[in-house]
């Protein structure tokens, strides 16, 4: 009985094939395996449901690190560990704005990250509107004393998100410019697309020597309303913003790997921290889930012998505090991990489909990139002549000489949700997420199991 069962089982099993050694053939195999399972959805669901918002230096961000370390271990990654680093700790408070006059109107707004505070009772001040940052810069010193500066500037919808890159200094630098000219507070139209009456937060920066003033983003509809009111005549606002600066805190990276046979490293990941208004599902639980999901598909294929151990270590990092500190998580990773990073690709642009492949690699690696493009073509991904941008989390590695590609995701709807309370799991299309996992799994394997020198110049 037992012998018959064994014989039947053996007939049902395919003959044990030798591992696929060609990096391009291996990439195609992983692409198809990733499409057949949905390795990222469970990760993004778990992280955004069991933990939720993950503001840098908060207790939930620390819980997210432990959650992520357990998840990486469960998915088969080796050498899982946490690297902590110091960051400022800031916390949102009460936030309201109301027009003063015969018809008081409540405006929907939210404090920018690291904003200063009004008195608890709020402040009353006149609004001075500017069209853009250059107009604010041109205002004479001291001319804004005691005023609420308001910049009403439109962000346009674009597949590549370029309007955000072009105009985000309105949020990051505008408040400090207004503060230096004596303003009492700063408001701007959210860096956002879409008609939702939800404001979009994000970091703002006050250089040493500039005292932080209260700074907030209005929802797009509320900014338009305020601009119409200003066009009718002087507007005075009652503004209450009571965030708190809690001093130094702790953030951290979670690191795991598929160990290669050689010394080189292929670096990937996304950022674990998020803003506090939503659950950070698209920014950036999705990026962590896409890259970890891709790593999991590779780990499974290596474990079962379908693929050999890669030549280069695939190192997956869930980076700490990207939202406020930008490249610090990536720089901290490099300090603790001296092995050469020869290639890097990060995911930090939501949960939508990858549509474009951009690269910045050694000229001699161009044929290899063309081969990768052929593997990605069935996913609807086209090669772009533009150079890869990289991203904050891998910026330090790229600066150190790593070759880089962008698997550019469709950002047409990204800024409807980004940094707002609407950044939640229900917005994710599981099929689009899976397509992105397939693209990352193929790309990581192609880079890790190849002999190609991707670094554009000598290591720095
Ligand atoms: Zn992000």
Coordinates of C-alpha atoms and ligand atoms in Angstrom, one line a residue:
X1 CA 0.0 0.0 0.0
X2 CA 2.7 2.3 1.0
X3 CA 4.8 1.3 -2.1
X4 CA 2.0 2.0 -4.4
X5 CA 1.3 5.4 -2.9
X6 CA 5.0 6.3 -3.2
X7 CA 5.0 5.2 -6.9
X8 CA 1.9 7.3 -7.7
X9 CA 3.4 10.3 -5.9
X10 CA 6.7 9.9 -7.9
X11 CA 4.8 9.7 -11.2
X12 CA 2.9 12.9 -10.3
X13 CA 6.0 14.8 -9.5
X14 CA 7.9 16.5 -12.3
X15 CA 11.5 15.3 -12.8
X16 CA 13.9 17.3 -10.6
X17 CA 15.3 19.9 -12.9
X18 CA 18.7 21.5 -12.5
X19 CA 18.5 25.1 -11.1
X20 CA 18.1 27.8 -13.8
X21 CA 21.5 29.5 -13.9
X22 CA 21.0 32.0 -16.7
X23 CA 20.1 35.3 -14.9
X24 CA 17.6 36.3 -17.7
X25 CA 15.9 33.0 -17.7
X26 CA 15.8 33.0 -13.9
X27 CA 14.2 36.5 -14.0
X28 CA 11.5 35.3 -16.4
X29 CA 10.8 32.3 -14.1
X30 CA 10.4 34.6 -11.1
X31 CA 8.2 37.0 -13.0
X32 CA 5.8 34.3 -13.8
X33 CA 5.9 32.8 -10.3
X34 CA 5.2 36.2 -8.7
X35 CA 2.2 36.7 -11.0
X36 CA 0.8 33.4 -9.9
X37 CA 0.8 34.2 -6.2
X38 CA 0.1 37.5 -4.3
X39 CA 3.0 37.7 -1.9
X40 CA 2.7 41.4 -1.2
X41 CA -1.0 41.8 -0.3
X42 CA -0.8 39.9 3.0
X43 CA 2.3 42.0 4.0
X44 CA 0.6 45.4 3.3
X45 CA -2.6 44.2 4.9
X46 CA -0.8 43.0 8.0
X47 CA 1.3 46.0 8.5
X48 CA -1.5 48.6 8.0
X49 CA -4.0 46.6 10.0
X50 CA -2.0 45.2 12.9
X51 CA 0.2 48.4 13.3
X52 CA -1.6 51.2 11.3
X53 CA 0.1 54.7 11.2
X54 CA 3.8 54.6 11.8
X55 CA 5.0 58.2 12.5
X56 CA 8.8 58.4 12.9
X57 CA 10.0 58.0 16.5
X58 CA 6.5 57.0 17.7
X59 CA 5.7 53.9 19.7
X60 CA 3.8 52.3 16.8
X61 CA 6.9 52.8 14.5
X62 CA 8.9 50.8 17.0
X63 CA 6.2 48.1 17.0
X64 CA 6.4 48.1 13.2
X65 CA 10.1 47.3 13.3
X66 CA 9.4 44.2 15.5
X67 CA 6.5 43.2 13.3
X68 CA 8.7 43.6 10.2
X69 CA 11.6 41.6 11.7
X70 CA 9.2 38.7 12.5
X71 CA 7.7 38.9 9.0
X72 CA 11.1 38.8 7.2
X73 CA 12.1 35.8 9.3
X74 CA 8.8 34.0 8.6
X75 CA 9.2 34.6 4.8
X76 CA 12.6 33.0 4.8
X77 CA 15.1 35.9 4.9
X78 CA 18.4 35.3 6.7
X79 CA 20.4 37.5 9.2
X80 CA 17.3 39.6 10.1
X81 CA 18.2 42.5 12.4
X82 CA 17.3 46.1 13.4
X83 CA 19.5 49.2 13.2
X84 CA 18.3 52.1 15.3
X85 CA 19.2 55.8 14.8
X86 CA 18.2 59.1 16.4
X87 CA 15.6 61.4 14.9
X88 CA 13.4 64.3 16.1
X89 CA 10.1 63.3 17.7
X90 CA 7.1 65.4 16.8
X91 CA 3.4 64.9 17.5
X92 CA 0.3 66.4 16.0
X93 CA -2.2 68.3 18.2
X94 CA -5.4 70.2 17.7
X95 CA -5.8 71.8 14.3
X96 CA -8.6 74.2 13.2
X97 CA -9.0 77.3 11.1
X98 CA -12.1 79.5 11.0
X99 CA -12.7 82.8 9.2
X100 CA -13.6 85.7 11.4
X101 CA -16.6 87.8 10.3
X102 CA -20.3 87.7 9.8
X103 CA -20.3 84.3 8.2
X104 CA -17.6 82.3 9.9
X105 CA -16.4 79.3 7.9
X106 CA -14.4 76.3 9.0
X107 CA -11.4 75.5 6.7
X108 CA -10.1 71.9 6.6
X109 CA -6.4 71.9 7.3
X110 CA -3.6 69.8 8.9
X111 CA -0.3 70.8 10.4
X112 CA 2.9 70.1 8.4
X113 CA 5.3 67.7 10.1
X114 CA 7.6 69.6 12.5
X115 CA 5.4 72.7 12.4
X116 CA 5.5 75.2 15.2
X117 CA 2.5 75.8 17.4
X118 CA 0.0 78.6 18.1
X119 CA -1.0 79.4 21.7
X120 CA -3.5 76.8 22.9
X121 CA -6.2 79.4 22.5
X122 CA -5.1 80.1 18.9
X123 CA -4.2 83.3 17.1
X124 CA -6.2 85.8 15.1
X125 CA -4.4 87.3 12.1
X126 CA -4.9 88.7 8.6
X127 CA -4.2 86.6 5.5
X128 CA -1.7 87.7 2.9
X129 CA -1.9 85.6 -0.3
X130 CA 1.0 84.8 -2.7
X131 CA 0.8 83.1 -6.1
X132 CA 4.0 81.0 -5.6
X133 CA 7.2 80.7 -3.7
X134 CA 9.0 83.3 -5.8
X135 CA 6.4 85.9 -5.0
X136 CA 6.8 85.2 -1.3
X137 CA 10.6 85.4 -1.6
X138 CA 10.2 88.9 -3.2
X139 CA 8.2 90.2 -0.2
X140 CA 10.3 92.9 1.7
X141 CA 11.8 91.9 5.0
X142 CA 9.5 92.5 7.9
X143 CA 6.5 93.2 5.6
X144 CA 4.7 90.1 6.8
X145 CA 4.9 90.8 10.6
X146 CA 2.0 89.2 12.3
X147 CA 0.3 88.0 9.1
X148 CA -0.8 84.5 8.0
X149 CA 1.0 83.8 4.7
X150 CA -1.1 81.8 2.2
X151 CA 0.3 80.3 -1.0
X152 CA -2.4 79.1 -3.4
X153 CA -0.5 77.1 -6.0
X154 CA -1.9 74.2 -8.1
X155 CA -0.3 70.8 -8.4
X156 CA -1.1 69.0 -11.7
X157 CA -1.8 65.3 -12.1
X158 CA 1.0 63.5 -14.0
X159 CA 1.9 59.8 -14.5
X160 CA 5.4 60.5 -13.3
X161 CA 4.5 62.7 -10.4
X162 CA 6.7 65.5 -11.7
X163 CA 4.5 68.3 -10.4
X164 CA 5.3 67.2 -6.9
X165 CA 9.0 67.3 -7.4
X166 CA 8.8 70.7 -9.0
X167 CA 6.7 72.4 -6.3
X168 CA 7.3 70.7 -3.0
X169 CA 9.5 73.5 -1.8
X170 CA 6.2 75.4 -1.2
X171 CA 5.8 72.9 1.7
X172 CA 9.3 72.1 2.7
X173 CA 10.9 75.6 2.5
X174 CA 7.9 78.1 2.4
X175 CA 7.2 78.2 6.1
X176 CA 10.8 79.1 7.0
X177 CA 10.9 81.8 4.3
X178 CA 7.7 83.3 5.8
X179 CA 9.1 83.0 9.3
X180 CA 12.2 84.9 8.4
X181 CA 10.0 87.8 7.1
X182 CA 8.1 87.9 10.4
X183 CA 5.0 85.9 9.5
X184 CA 2.9 84.6 12.4
X185 CA 1.8 81.5 10.5
X186 CA 1.9 79.8 7.1
X187 CA -0.8 78.0 5.0
X188 CA -0.6 76.5 1.6
X189 CA -2.8 74.5 -0.8
X190 CA -2.0 70.8 -0.3
X191 CA 0.5 69.3 -2.7
X192 CA -2.3 67.1 -4.0
X193 CA -4.6 66.2 -6.8
X194 CA -8.3 65.3 -6.6
X195 CA -11.3 66.9 -5.1
X196 CA -11.3 65.3 -1.6
X197 CA -11.8 67.7 1.3
X198 CA -8.8 66.2 3.1
X199 CA -5.6 68.1 3.7
X200 CA -2.2 66.4 2.8
X201 CA 0.6 66.8 5.4
X202 CA 4.4 66.3 4.8
X203 CA 7.6 67.5 6.2
X204 CA 8.6 71.2 6.5
X205 CA 12.0 72.3 7.6
X206 CA 13.2 75.3 9.7
X207 CA 16.9 75.8 9.6
X208 CA 18.9 76.5 12.8
X209 CA 18.2 80.1 13.8
X210 CA 14.7 80.2 12.4
X211 CA 12.0 79.8 15.0
X212 CA 9.3 77.3 13.8
X213 CA 6.0 79.0 13.1
X214 CA 2.6 77.2 12.8
X215 CA 2.5 75.8 9.3
X216 CA -0.4 73.8 7.7
X217 CA -1.8 72.5 4.4
X218 CA -5.4 73.3 3.5
X219 CA -7.4 70.8 1.5
X220 CA -7.6 71.6 -2.2
X221 CA -11.3 72.7 -2.0
X222 CA -10.6 74.8 1.1
X223 CA -7.6 76.5 -0.5
X224 CA -9.8 77.4 -3.5
X225 CA -12.4 78.8 -1.1
X226 CA -9.9 80.8 0.8
X227 CA -8.6 82.3 -2.4
X228 CA -12.1 83.3 -3.5
X229 CA -12.7 84.9 -0.1
X230 CA -9.4 86.8 -0.3
X231 CA -10.4 88.1 -3.8
X232 CA -13.6 89.6 -2.2
X233 CA -11.6 91.5 0.4
X234 CA -9.5 91.2 3.6
X235 CA -9.7 87.9 5.4
X236 CA -8.9 87.3 9.0
X237 CA -8.5 83.8 10.4
X238 CA -8.7 82.2 13.9
X239 CA -6.0 79.5 13.7
X240 CA -5.4 76.8 16.3
X241 CA -2.4 74.4 15.7
X242 CA -0.9 72.7 18.8
X243 CA 1.6 70.1 17.7
X244 CA 4.4 69.3 20.1
X245 CA 8.2 68.9 19.6
X246 CA 9.0 66.0 21.9
X247 CA 12.8 66.3 21.5
X248 CA 15.1 63.4 20.4
X249 CA 13.5 60.0 19.6
X250 CA 14.5 56.8 17.9
X251 CA 13.8 55.4 14.4
X252 CA 15.4 52.4 12.7
X253 CA 15.9 50.1 9.7
X254 CA 14.9 46.4 9.6
X255 CA 17.4 44.4 7.4
X256 CA 17.2 40.9 6.1
X257 CA 18.8 39.1 3.1
X258 CA 19.1 36.2 0.7
X259 CA 22.8 35.5 1.2
X260 CA 24.8 35.3 -2.0
X261 CA 27.9 33.3 -2.8
X262 CA 30.1 36.4 -3.4
X263 CA 30.8 39.7 -1.5
X264 CA 28.6 42.1 -3.5
X265 CA 25.2 43.4 -2.5
X266 CA 22.0 44.2 -4.5
X267 CA 20.0 46.6 -2.3
X268 CA 16.3 46.9 -2.2
X269 CA 13.4 48.0 0.0
X270 CA 11.0 50.8 0.9
X271 CA 10.3 52.9 4.0
X272 CA 8.6 51.6 7.1
X273 CA 7.6 54.9 8.6
X274 CA 4.5 56.8 7.5
X275 CA 2.6 59.9 8.2
X276 CA 0.0 59.7 10.9
X277 CA -3.3 60.7 9.2
X278 CA -3.9 57.5 7.3
X279 CA -2.4 54.0 7.7
X280 CA 0.4 54.6 5.2
X281 CA -0.8 51.9 2.9
X282 CA 0.4 53.4 -0.4
X283 CA 3.2 55.5 1.3
X284 CA 5.0 53.3 1.9
X285 CA 3.7 49.9 3.2
X286 CA 3.1 49.1 -0.5
X287 CA 6.8 49.7 -1.3
X288 CA 8.0 47.6 1.6
X289 CA 5.4 44.9 0.6
X290 CA 6.4 44.9 -3.1
X291 CA 10.1 44.5 -2.4
X292 CA 9.7 42.1 0.5
X293 CA 7.1 40.1 -1.5
X294 CA 9.6 39.9 -4.4
X295 CA 12.4 38.8 -2.1
X296 CA 10.1 36.1 -0.7
X297 CA 9.3 34.7 -4.2
X298 CA 13.1 34.5 -4.8
X299 CA 13.8 32.9 -1.4
X300 CA 11.2 30.2 -2.1
X301 CA 12.7 29.5 -5.5
X302 CA 16.2 29.2 -4.0
X303 CA 15.0 27.0 -1.1
X304 CA 13.2 24.6 -3.5
X305 CA 16.2 24.4 -5.8
X306 CA 14.5 26.0 -8.8
X307 CA 17.2 28.7 -8.7
X308 CA 20.8 28.5 -7.4
X309 CA 22.0 30.6 -4.5
X310 CA 22.5 34.1 -6.1
X311 CA 26.0 35.4 -6.8
X312 CA 25.3 38.6 -5.0
X313 CA 23.4 39.0 -1.7
X314 CA 19.9 40.4 -2.1
X315 CA 19.5 42.7 0.9
X316 CA 16.0 43.9 1.8
X317 CA 15.7 47.0 4.0
X318 CA 12.5 48.4 5.6
X319 CA 14.0 51.9 6.1
X320 CA 13.3 54.1 9.1
X321 CA 12.1 57.8 9.0
X322 CA 12.2 58.6 5.3
X323 CA 9.4 61.1 5.6
X324 CA 11.3 63.6 7.7
X325 CA 14.9 62.6 7.5
X326 CA 15.1 61.6 3.8
X327 CA 18.3 59.7 3.1
X328 CA 19.4 59.2 6.8
X329 CA 18.0 55.6 6.9
X330 CA 20.0 54.7 3.8
X331 CA 23.1 56.3 5.2
X332 CA 22.7 54.5 8.5
X333 CA 22.3 51.2 6.5
X334 CA 25.7 51.8 4.8
X335 CA 27.5 52.6 8.0
X336 CA 26.5 49.3 9.5
X337 CA 27.0 47.2 6.3
X338 CA 30.3 47.8 4.6
X339 CA 29.9 45.2 1.8
X340 CA 29.9 46.9 -1.6
X341 CA 26.4 47.8 -3.0
X342 CA 26.7 47.3 -6.7
X343 CA 23.1 47.8 -7.6
X344 CA 20.0 49.3 -6.0
X345 CA 16.3 49.7 -6.6
X346 CA 13.7 51.0 -4.2
X347 CA 9.9 51.2 -4.2
X348 CA 8.3 54.4 -2.8
X349 CA 5.7 55.4 -5.2
X350 CA 2.5 53.6 -4.2
X351 CA 0.8 50.4 -5.2
X352 CA 0.0 50.9 -8.9
X353 CA 1.5 49.2 -11.9
X354 CA 5.1 49.6 -13.1
X355 CA 5.0 51.3 -16.5
X356 CA 8.5 52.4 -17.2
X357 CA 12.1 51.1 -16.7
X358 CA 14.8 53.8 -16.3
X359 CA 18.4 53.0 -15.5
X360 CA 21.7 54.7 -14.5
X361 CA 24.4 52.1 -14.9
X362 CA 27.8 51.6 -16.5
X363 CA 27.6 52.0 -20.3
X364 CA 28.9 48.5 -20.7
X365 CA 25.8 47.2 -18.8
X366 CA 23.4 48.6 -21.5
X367 CA 23.0 45.2 -23.2
X368 CA 22.1 43.6 -19.9
X369 CA 19.5 46.3 -19.3
X370 CA 18.0 45.6 -22.7
X371 CA 17.7 41.9 -21.8
X372 CA 15.9 42.9 -18.6
X373 CA 13.6 45.1 -20.6
X374 CA 12.6 42.1 -22.7
X375 CA 11.8 40.2 -19.5
X376 CA 9.6 43.1 -18.3
X377 CA 7.9 43.8 -21.6
X378 CA 5.1 41.1 -21.1
X379 CA 4.2 43.1 -17.9
X380 CA 3.5 46.2 -20.0
X381 CA 6.7 47.9 -18.9
X382 CA 8.6 50.0 -21.5
X383 CA 12.2 51.1 -21.3
X384 CA 12.7 54.9 -21.0
X385 CA 15.6 56.9 -22.3
X386 CA 15.5 59.0 -19.1
X387 CA 18.1 58.3 -16.4
X388 CA 17.0 56.6 -13.2
X389 CA 16.2 58.9 -10.2
X390 CA 16.7 56.3 -7.5
X391 CA 15.0 57.6 -4.3
X392 CA 15.7 58.8 -0.8
X393 CA 16.3 55.4 0.8
X394 CA 18.9 54.3 -1.7
X395 CA 20.4 57.8 -2.3
X396 CA 23.4 57.1 -0.1
X397 CA 24.2 53.8 -1.9
X398 CA 23.8 55.5 -5.3
X399 CA 26.0 58.4 -4.2
X400 CA 28.5 55.7 -3.2
X401 CA 28.6 54.4 -6.7
X402 CA 25.9 51.8 -7.0
X403 CA 24.1 51.3 -10.4
X404 CA 20.4 52.0 -10.1
X405 CA 17.2 51.4 -12.0
X406 CA 13.7 52.8 -11.4
X407 CA 10.7 50.5 -11.9
X408 CA 8.5 53.6 -12.2
X409 CA 5.0 53.1 -11.0
X410 CA 2.0 54.9 -12.4
X411 CA 1.5 58.0 -10.2
X412 CA -1.6 59.3 -11.9
X413 CA -3.7 58.9 -8.8
X414 CA -0.9 58.7 -6.2
X415 CA -1.3 62.4 -5.1
X416 CA -5.1 62.0 -4.5
X417 CA -4.1 59.9 -1.4
X418 CA -0.5 60.7 -0.5
X419 CA 0.1 62.0 3.1
X420 CA -3.7 62.3 3.7
X421 CA -6.2 60.4 5.8
X422 CA -7.2 58.6 2.6
X423 CA -4.0 56.7 2.4
X424 CA -5.6 53.4 3.4
X425 CA -5.5 49.7 2.3
X426 CA -8.8 49.8 0.4
X427 CA -7.3 52.0 -2.3
X428 CA -4.9 49.2 -3.4
X429 CA -5.7 47.2 -6.5
X430 CA -4.3 43.7 -5.7
X431 CA -3.6 42.9 -9.4
X432 CA -1.6 46.1 -9.9
X433 CA 0.4 45.3 -6.7
X434 CA 1.2 41.8 -8.0
X435 CA 2.4 43.2 -11.3
X436 CA 4.8 45.4 -9.4
X437 CA 6.1 42.4 -7.4
X438 CA 6.7 40.5 -10.6
X439 CA 8.8 43.4 -12.0
X440 CA 10.8 43.7 -8.8
X441 CA 11.4 39.9 -8.4
X442 CA 12.7 39.7 -12.0
X443 CA 14.9 42.8 -11.7
X444 CA 16.4 41.7 -8.3
X445 CA 17.3 38.3 -9.6
X446 CA 18.7 39.6 -12.9
X447 CA 21.0 42.0 -11.0
X448 CA 21.9 39.5 -8.2
X449 CA 22.8 36.5 -10.3
X450 CA 24.7 38.2 -13.0
X451 CA 28.4 39.0 -13.5
X452 CA 27.6 42.4 -15.0
X453 CA 29.4 45.5 -13.5
X454 CA 26.5 47.9 -13.0
X455 CA 28.5 50.7 -11.2
X456 CA 28.8 53.7 -13.6
X457 CA 32.2 54.7 -12.3
X458 CA 34.9 53.6 -9.9
X459 CA 33.6 53.1 -6.4
X460 CA 33.6 56.4 -4.4
Ligands
LIG1 ZN1 7.3 57.6 0.7

